[in-house]
Amino acid sequence: MSNNAGPRDSRSRIVVIALCSAAIIIDGYDLIVYGTVVPTLADGSAEWTLGAAEIGRIGSYALIGMLIGAMVIGTITDLVGRRRVMLGCIAWFSIAMGLAAAAPTVELFGFARFIAGIGLGGVVPTAIALTIEYAHPKRRSTTNAFMFSGYSIGGIVASLTAIGVIPALGWRAMFWIGAILGLLLLPVAWRMLPESANYLLLRGRDAEAAELAARYDLTLEKAPPRTKEGPAGAIKSLFGRPFLTGTLLFWLGTGAGLLLVYGLNTWLAQIMRQAGYPLGSALAFLLVLNLGAIVGTPLLGMAADRFGSKPVTFGMFAVAAVSIFLMSFRLPSALLFALVAIAGACTIGTTVLVNAYTANFYPAHMRATGLGWALGVGRLGAICGPIYGGAVLASGWGIEANFYAFAIPAVVGALAMLIVPARQDVVSESRREADRTAASQP
């Protein structure tokens, strides 16, 4: 269903994508901000002095919250609507950031980080689902890649902001800034963010869905027979015959990707320090890793739209494995920086493309549920990444072993993407099941 208002439709779509991107930028800021205050909390210049174990434990709280938020809120999104959940999550993590900024004790600070993680985890599948729906059908992977580059932008903003803010205003100001950014976005999103047209269609609000489809030049997906199964039915559908294999493989691929993202972001600088590089150069490798993702992710998205998500995600995981493996050799610094940039694009960037691949794999009525559970289960990889890298680094196996260890999950991700079933096969089987269900109903 569409109309002929081309330029207006394009501008309207851009507004939706921009709002999702803004939410992801703040999401990235709020998640990375903890790392910017760790040196202050560890060196005794704050009111608390935390040991390494306590710092690591508090850091994991937000990731555990994100695991819960992605699975629970991702499922709720398909049941109560994308707009309502997006607004609720922005308000949720903004308030939690304020609680962290004002926390009088370490215990309450850690609890506030956990609560913030739930909202941060819920934003991600909701933003991706909205982006996939409102993007041009031929540019969904590219659009999602641009949108999700906001995560790395948010991390860079947090890092640059910390340089001036922490010495002048203290570590708590970093969390107040995150809270203020979210609360500034909330009224704008309230006014301008539309609901999912396919969600409205699924809920029987056909006229509203048709009006949105006409305004934004959207194509409405065929709604399945309406049921009243609720959250249990939405989750059960992920394990139905048409989707089970893909569900498990997307969980594995997402977990492998997030292990690489969080493992490398945590340990790359320290690995390069132990390899003999001075601190400044070691930190530069970390910056290049994320810059490679910002530049490379949209390019990979364009490739996925042209050649398909399967070959691109498989190929990029494979390239990541080769790049990380080659980093184990003594190479000129320029070549090493190039390999790190490629690794950033093919780990952080490929994980973003896996999200888009996951979203396109599922039909609209279960898209956020599928995404939420993939991101939630995959978040176990994010939690394990720093632990995995730390264990290898402390093993005494040598510097080369660190690179071999991170090449292995990239190979696992490549194999998972290679054997994901074709979308057409899944759609055909899903329709046959829906027809059988409809025919069996009185």
Coordinates of C-alpha atoms in Angstrom, one line a residue:
M1 CA 0.0 0.0 0.0
S2 CA 1.5 3.3 -1.0
N3 CA 0.9 6.8 -2.3
N4 CA 2.7 9.1 -4.6
A5 CA 4.0 11.7 -2.1
G6 CA 7.6 10.5 -2.7
P7 CA 9.7 13.3 -1.2
R8 CA 7.4 13.8 1.8
D9 CA 7.4 10.1 2.5
S10 CA 11.2 10.1 2.3
R11 CA 11.4 12.9 4.9
S12 CA 8.9 11.2 7.1
R13 CA 10.9 8.0 7.1
I14 CA 14.0 9.9 7.9
V15 CA 12.4 11.4 11.0
V16 CA 11.5 7.9 12.3
I17 CA 15.0 6.6 11.6
A18 CA 16.6 9.7 13.2
L19 CA 14.6 9.3 16.4
C20 CA 15.6 5.6 16.6
S21 CA 19.2 6.6 16.0
A22 CA 19.1 9.3 18.7
A23 CA 17.8 6.7 21.1
I24 CA 20.7 4.3 20.2
I25 CA 23.2 7.2 20.6
I26 CA 22.0 7.8 24.1
D27 CA 21.9 4.1 24.7
G28 CA 25.6 3.8 23.6
Y29 CA 26.5 6.8 25.8
D30 CA 24.7 5.4 28.8
L31 CA 26.3 1.9 28.5
I32 CA 29.9 3.1 27.8
V33 CA 29.8 5.9 30.4
Y34 CA 30.6 3.5 33.2
G35 CA 34.0 2.8 31.6
T36 CA 34.8 6.5 31.6
V37 CA 34.4 6.8 35.4
V38 CA 36.2 3.6 36.3
P39 CA 39.7 5.2 36.7
T40 CA 38.2 7.8 39.1
L41 CA 36.4 5.1 41.1
A42 CA 39.6 3.0 41.2
D43 CA 42.2 5.6 42.1
G44 CA 40.7 7.0 45.3
S45 CA 39.8 10.4 43.9
A46 CA 36.1 9.7 44.3
E47 CA 34.2 9.3 47.6
W48 CA 34.4 5.5 47.0
T49 CA 37.5 3.5 46.2
L50 CA 36.6 0.3 44.5
G51 CA 38.7 -2.7 43.8
A52 CA 39.0 -4.5 40.5
A53 CA 36.6 -7.2 41.5
E54 CA 33.9 -4.8 42.6
I55 CA 34.4 -2.6 39.5
G56 CA 34.0 -5.7 37.3
R57 CA 30.9 -6.8 39.2
I58 CA 29.2 -3.5 38.9
G59 CA 30.1 -3.3 35.2
S60 CA 28.3 -6.7 34.7
Y61 CA 25.1 -5.4 36.3
A62 CA 24.1 -3.3 33.3
L63 CA 24.8 -6.2 30.9
I64 CA 22.6 -8.5 33.0
G65 CA 19.9 -5.9 33.0
M66 CA 20.2 -5.6 29.2
L67 CA 19.8 -9.4 28.9
I68 CA 16.5 -9.2 30.8
G69 CA 15.3 -6.1 29.1
A70 CA 16.0 -7.4 25.6
M71 CA 14.1 -10.7 26.1
V72 CA 11.2 -9.4 28.3
I73 CA 10.7 -6.0 26.7
G74 CA 11.4 -7.3 23.2
T75 CA 8.5 -9.7 23.7
I76 CA 6.2 -7.1 25.2
T77 CA 6.9 -4.8 22.2
D78 CA 5.1 -7.2 19.9
L79 CA 2.1 -7.2 22.2
V80 CA 1.6 -3.6 23.3
G81 CA 3.2 -1.7 20.4
R82 CA 6.6 -0.3 19.4
R83 CA 5.9 3.4 20.2
R84 CA 4.7 2.8 23.8
V85 CA 7.7 0.6 24.6
M86 CA 10.2 3.0 23.1
L87 CA 8.9 5.9 25.1
G88 CA 8.8 3.9 28.2
C89 CA 12.3 2.6 27.8
I90 CA 13.7 6.1 27.2
A91 CA 12.0 7.4 30.4
W92 CA 13.1 4.2 32.3
F93 CA 16.8 4.4 31.6
S94 CA 16.9 8.2 31.9
I95 CA 15.5 8.0 35.4
A96 CA 17.9 5.2 36.2
M97 CA 20.8 7.3 35.1
G98 CA 19.7 10.0 37.4
L99 CA 19.5 7.5 40.3
A100 CA 23.0 6.3 39.5
A101 CA 24.2 9.9 39.6
A102 CA 22.6 10.5 42.9
A103 CA 23.3 7.1 44.5
P104 CA 24.6 7.6 48.1
T105 CA 26.1 4.1 48.4
V106 CA 28.0 1.7 46.1
E107 CA 25.2 -0.9 46.5
L108 CA 22.5 1.6 45.3
F109 CA 24.8 2.7 42.4
G110 CA 25.1 -0.9 41.3
F111 CA 21.4 -1.4 41.6
A112 CA 20.8 1.7 39.5
R113 CA 23.1 0.4 36.8
F114 CA 21.1 -2.9 36.7
I115 CA 17.8 -1.0 36.4
A116 CA 19.3 1.2 33.6
G117 CA 20.4 -1.9 31.8
I118 CA 16.8 -3.2 31.6
G119 CA 15.7 0.0 29.8
L120 CA 18.8 0.0 27.6
G121 CA 18.2 -3.6 26.6
G122 CA 14.6 -2.9 25.7
V123 CA 15.4 0.1 23.4
V124 CA 17.6 -2.0 21.1
P125 CA 15.1 -4.5 19.6
T126 CA 12.4 -1.9 19.5
A127 CA 14.6 0.6 17.6
I128 CA 15.7 -2.1 15.1
A129 CA 12.1 -3.3 14.6
L130 CA 10.9 0.2 13.9
T131 CA 13.9 0.9 11.6
I132 CA 13.4 -2.2 9.6
E133 CA 9.7 -1.4 9.1
Y134 CA 10.1 2.2 8.2
A135 CA 13.2 1.8 6.0
H136 CA 12.9 1.5 2.2
P137 CA 12.4 -2.2 1.5
K138 CA 15.5 -2.3 -0.7
R139 CA 17.7 -0.5 1.8
R140 CA 16.8 -2.1 5.1
S141 CA 20.2 -3.4 6.1
T142 CA 21.9 -0.1 5.0
T143 CA 19.4 2.0 7.0
N144 CA 19.7 -0.2 10.1
A145 CA 23.5 0.0 9.8
F146 CA 23.4 3.8 9.7
M147 CA 20.9 3.9 12.6
F148 CA 22.9 1.5 14.8
S149 CA 26.2 3.3 14.2
G150 CA 24.7 5.6 16.8
Y151 CA 25.9 3.1 19.4
S152 CA 29.6 3.7 18.6
I153 CA 28.9 7.4 18.3
G154 CA 27.4 7.4 21.8
G155 CA 30.5 5.7 23.1
I156 CA 32.8 8.2 21.5
V157 CA 30.7 11.1 22.8
A158 CA 31.0 9.6 26.3
S159 CA 34.8 9.2 26.0
L160 CA 35.3 12.8 24.7
T161 CA 32.9 14.3 27.2
A162 CA 34.7 12.6 30.1
I163 CA 38.0 14.3 29.2
G164 CA 36.6 17.7 30.2
V165 CA 33.7 17.0 32.5
I166 CA 35.2 14.6 35.1
P167 CA 38.1 16.9 36.1
A168 CA 35.8 19.9 36.2
L169 CA 32.5 18.6 37.6
G170 CA 33.3 15.1 38.9
W171 CA 32.3 11.6 37.9
R172 CA 28.6 11.9 38.8
A173 CA 28.1 14.7 36.2
M174 CA 28.7 12.0 33.5
F175 CA 25.5 10.2 34.6
W176 CA 23.5 13.4 35.0
I177 CA 24.4 14.2 31.3
G178 CA 23.0 10.8 30.2
A179 CA 19.8 11.4 32.2
I180 CA 19.3 14.9 30.7
L181 CA 20.0 13.6 27.1
G182 CA 17.3 11.0 27.5
L183 CA 14.8 13.4 29.1
L184 CA 15.4 15.9 26.2
L185 CA 14.7 13.2 23.6
L186 CA 11.5 12.0 25.3
P187 CA 9.1 14.8 24.4
V188 CA 10.4 14.9 20.9
A189 CA 9.8 11.2 20.5
W190 CA 6.4 11.5 22.1
R191 CA 5.4 14.1 19.5
M192 CA 7.0 12.6 16.4
L193 CA 7.4 8.9 16.7
P194 CA 4.7 6.9 15.0
E195 CA 3.4 3.4 15.9
S196 CA 4.2 0.3 13.9
A197 CA 1.7 0.1 11.1
N198 CA 2.0 -3.7 11.0
Y199 CA 1.3 -3.8 14.8
L200 CA -1.9 -1.8 14.3
L201 CA -2.9 -4.2 11.5
L202 CA -2.3 -7.2 13.7
R203 CA -4.5 -5.6 16.4
G204 CA -7.4 -5.1 14.1
R205 CA -6.9 -1.3 13.8
D206 CA -7.0 -1.5 10.0
A207 CA -7.9 2.1 9.3
E208 CA -5.1 3.5 11.4
A209 CA -2.6 1.1 9.8
A210 CA -3.8 2.1 6.3
E211 CA -3.4 5.8 7.2
L212 CA 0.2 5.3 8.4
A213 CA 1.0 3.1 5.4
A214 CA -0.2 5.9 3.1
R215 CA 1.6 8.7 5.0
Y216 CA 4.9 6.8 5.1
D217 CA 4.6 4.9 1.9
L218 CA 4.8 1.5 3.7
T219 CA 3.9 -2.0 2.5
L220 CA 1.8 -3.8 5.1
E221 CA 2.6 -7.4 5.7
K222 CA -0.1 -10.0 5.7
A223 CA -1.3 -10.4 9.3
P224 CA -1.6 -14.0 10.7
P225 CA -4.8 -15.3 12.2
R226 CA -5.4 -13.3 15.5
T227 CA -4.9 -15.3 18.6
K228 CA -5.0 -14.5 22.4
E229 CA -2.0 -16.5 23.4
G230 CA -0.1 -13.5 24.9
P231 CA 3.6 -13.5 25.7
A232 CA 3.8 -17.3 26.0
G233 CA 2.4 -17.7 22.5
A234 CA 4.8 -15.1 21.1
I235 CA 7.8 -16.9 22.6
K236 CA 6.5 -20.3 21.6
S237 CA 6.3 -19.2 18.0
L238 CA 10.1 -18.8 18.0
F239 CA 10.5 -22.5 18.5
G240 CA 7.8 -23.6 16.0
R241 CA 8.8 -25.7 13.0
P242 CA 9.4 -22.8 10.6
F243 CA 11.7 -20.8 12.9
L244 CA 13.4 -23.1 15.3
T245 CA 16.7 -23.7 13.3
G246 CA 17.0 -20.0 12.5
T247 CA 16.2 -19.0 16.1
L248 CA 19.0 -21.1 17.5
L249 CA 21.5 -20.1 14.9
F250 CA 20.8 -16.4 15.3
W251 CA 21.2 -16.8 19.1
L252 CA 24.6 -18.4 18.4
G253 CA 25.7 -15.8 15.8
T254 CA 24.6 -12.9 18.0
G255 CA 26.4 -14.4 21.0
A256 CA 29.6 -14.9 19.1
G257 CA 29.4 -11.3 17.7
L258 CA 28.8 -9.7 21.1
L259 CA 31.5 -11.8 22.7
L260 CA 33.9 -10.3 20.2
V261 CA 32.6 -6.7 20.6
Y262 CA 32.8 -6.6 24.4
G263 CA 35.9 -8.8 24.7
L264 CA 37.9 -6.7 22.2
N265 CA 36.7 -3.4 23.6
T266 CA 37.7 -4.5 27.1
W267 CA 41.0 -6.1 26.4
L268 CA 42.5 -4.9 23.1
A269 CA 44.4 -1.9 24.7
Q270 CA 45.8 -4.1 27.4
I271 CA 46.8 -6.8 24.9
M272 CA 48.7 -4.2 22.8
R273 CA 50.3 -2.9 26.0
Q274 CA 51.6 -6.3 26.8
A275 CA 52.8 -6.6 23.2
G276 CA 55.1 -3.7 23.9
Y277 CA 53.2 -0.6 22.6
P278 CA 53.1 2.5 24.8
L279 CA 49.8 3.5 26.5
G280 CA 49.0 6.1 23.9
S281 CA 49.4 3.8 21.0
A282 CA 47.5 1.0 22.8
L283 CA 44.5 3.3 23.3
A284 CA 44.8 4.4 19.7
F285 CA 44.2 0.8 18.6
L286 CA 40.9 0.8 20.6
L287 CA 39.8 4.1 19.0
V288 CA 40.6 2.7 15.5
L289 CA 38.6 -0.5 16.3
N290 CA 35.5 1.7 16.9
L291 CA 36.2 4.1 14.0
G292 CA 36.4 1.1 11.7
A293 CA 33.0 0.1 12.9
I294 CA 31.5 3.6 12.3
V295 CA 32.9 3.8 8.7
G296 CA 32.5 0.1 7.8
T297 CA 29.1 -0.7 9.1
P298 CA 27.1 1.4 6.6
L299 CA 29.2 0.0 3.7
L300 CA 28.5 -3.5 4.9
G301 CA 24.8 -2.7 5.1
M302 CA 24.9 -1.6 1.5
A303 CA 26.6 -4.8 0.5
A304 CA 23.9 -6.8 2.5
D305 CA 21.1 -5.0 0.6
R306 CA 22.7 -5.8 -2.7
F307 CA 24.0 -9.3 -2.2
G308 CA 21.9 -10.6 0.7
S309 CA 22.5 -10.8 4.5
K310 CA 23.6 -14.5 4.5
P311 CA 26.7 -14.1 2.3
V312 CA 27.7 -10.8 3.8
T313 CA 27.4 -11.8 7.5
F314 CA 29.2 -15.1 6.8
G315 CA 31.9 -13.3 4.8
M316 CA 32.5 -10.6 7.3
F317 CA 32.7 -13.0 10.3
A318 CA 35.3 -14.9 8.2
V319 CA 37.2 -11.7 7.4
A320 CA 37.2 -10.8 11.1
A321 CA 38.7 -14.2 12.0
V322 CA 41.5 -13.8 9.4
S323 CA 42.2 -10.2 10.5
I324 CA 42.4 -11.0 14.2
F325 CA 44.6 -14.0 13.4
L326 CA 47.0 -11.9 11.3
M327 CA 47.3 -9.4 14.3
S328 CA 49.2 -12.1 16.1
F329 CA 52.2 -11.6 13.7
R330 CA 54.8 -8.9 14.1
L331 CA 53.7 -6.4 11.4
P332 CA 54.4 -2.8 10.6
S333 CA 52.2 -0.4 12.7
A334 CA 50.3 0.9 9.7
L335 CA 49.3 -2.6 8.6
L336 CA 48.3 -3.5 12.2
F337 CA 46.1 -0.4 12.5
A338 CA 44.5 -1.4 9.2
L339 CA 43.8 -4.9 10.4
V340 CA 42.3 -3.5 13.7
A341 CA 40.0 -1.2 11.6
I342 CA 38.9 -4.1 9.5
A343 CA 38.3 -6.2 12.7
G344 CA 36.2 -3.4 14.1
A345 CA 34.0 -3.2 11.0
C346 CA 33.7 -7.0 10.8
T347 CA 32.9 -7.6 14.5
I348 CA 30.9 -4.6 15.7
G349 CA 29.6 -4.0 12.1
T350 CA 28.7 -7.6 11.5
T351 CA 26.9 -7.9 14.7
V352 CA 24.7 -4.9 13.6
L353 CA 24.0 -6.7 10.3
V354 CA 23.1 -9.9 12.2
N355 CA 20.5 -7.9 14.0
A356 CA 19.0 -6.7 10.7
Y357 CA 19.2 -10.3 9.3
T358 CA 17.3 -11.5 12.4
A359 CA 14.7 -8.8 12.0
N360 CA 14.1 -9.7 8.3
F361 CA 14.0 -13.4 9.1
Y362 CA 10.9 -13.1 11.2
P363 CA 7.5 -11.7 10.1
A364 CA 6.4 -8.4 11.5
H365 CA 4.1 -9.7 14.2
M366 CA 7.0 -11.5 15.9
R367 CA 9.9 -9.4 14.8
A368 CA 10.7 -7.7 18.1
T369 CA 10.2 -10.9 20.0
G370 CA 12.7 -12.7 17.8
L371 CA 15.1 -9.8 18.0
G372 CA 14.7 -9.4 21.7
W373 CA 15.4 -13.1 22.5
A374 CA 18.4 -13.2 20.1
L375 CA 19.9 -10.1 21.7
G376 CA 19.0 -11.4 25.2
V377 CA 20.6 -14.8 24.8
G378 CA 23.4 -13.2 22.8
R379 CA 24.0 -10.9 25.7
L380 CA 25.5 -14.0 27.5
G381 CA 28.3 -13.6 24.9
A382 CA 28.7 -9.9 26.0
I383 CA 28.9 -10.9 29.6
C384 CA 31.4 -13.7 28.9
G385 CA 33.6 -11.6 26.5
P386 CA 35.5 -9.7 29.2
I387 CA 35.8 -12.9 31.3
Y388 CA 36.9 -14.9 28.3
G389 CA 39.6 -12.4 27.3
G390 CA 40.8 -11.9 30.8
A391 CA 41.2 -15.7 31.3
V392 CA 43.3 -16.0 28.1
L393 CA 45.4 -13.0 29.0
A394 CA 46.1 -14.4 32.4
S395 CA 46.8 -17.9 31.1
G396 CA 50.5 -17.3 30.3
W397 CA 50.1 -18.8 26.8
G398 CA 51.7 -15.8 25.2
I399 CA 50.4 -12.7 23.3
E400 CA 49.6 -14.7 20.2
A401 CA 47.1 -16.8 22.1
N402 CA 44.9 -13.8 22.7
F403 CA 44.4 -13.2 19.0
Y404 CA 43.8 -16.9 18.4
A405 CA 41.2 -16.9 21.1
F406 CA 39.2 -14.1 19.6
A407 CA 39.5 -15.6 16.1
I408 CA 37.7 -18.7 17.2
P409 CA 34.3 -17.1 18.0
A410 CA 34.5 -15.2 14.7
V411 CA 34.7 -18.7 13.0
V412 CA 31.7 -19.9 15.0
G413 CA 29.7 -16.8 14.0
A414 CA 30.6 -17.4 10.3
L415 CA 29.4 -21.0 10.4
A416 CA 26.2 -20.1 12.2
M417 CA 25.3 -17.5 9.5
L418 CA 26.2 -20.0 6.7
I419 CA 23.6 -22.5 7.7
V420 CA 20.7 -20.2 8.6
P421 CA 17.7 -21.5 6.5
A422 CA 16.6 -19.4 3.5
R423 CA 13.9 -16.8 4.3
Q424 CA 11.6 -18.0 1.5
D425 CA 11.6 -21.6 2.9
V426 CA 10.7 -20.2 6.4
V427 CA 7.9 -17.9 5.0
S428 CA 6.4 -20.8 3.0
E429 CA 6.4 -23.1 6.0
S430 CA 5.1 -20.4 8.3
R431 CA 2.1 -19.7 5.9
R432 CA 1.3 -23.4 5.7
E433 CA 1.2 -23.6 9.5
A434 CA -0.9 -20.5 9.8
D435 CA -3.3 -21.9 7.2
R436 CA -3.6 -25.2 9.1
T437 CA -4.2 -23.3 12.3
A438 CA -6.9 -21.2 10.7
A439 CA -8.6 -24.2 9.2
S440 CA -8.7 -26.0 12.5
Q441 CA -10.4 -23.1 14.3
P442 CA -14.2 -23.4 14.5

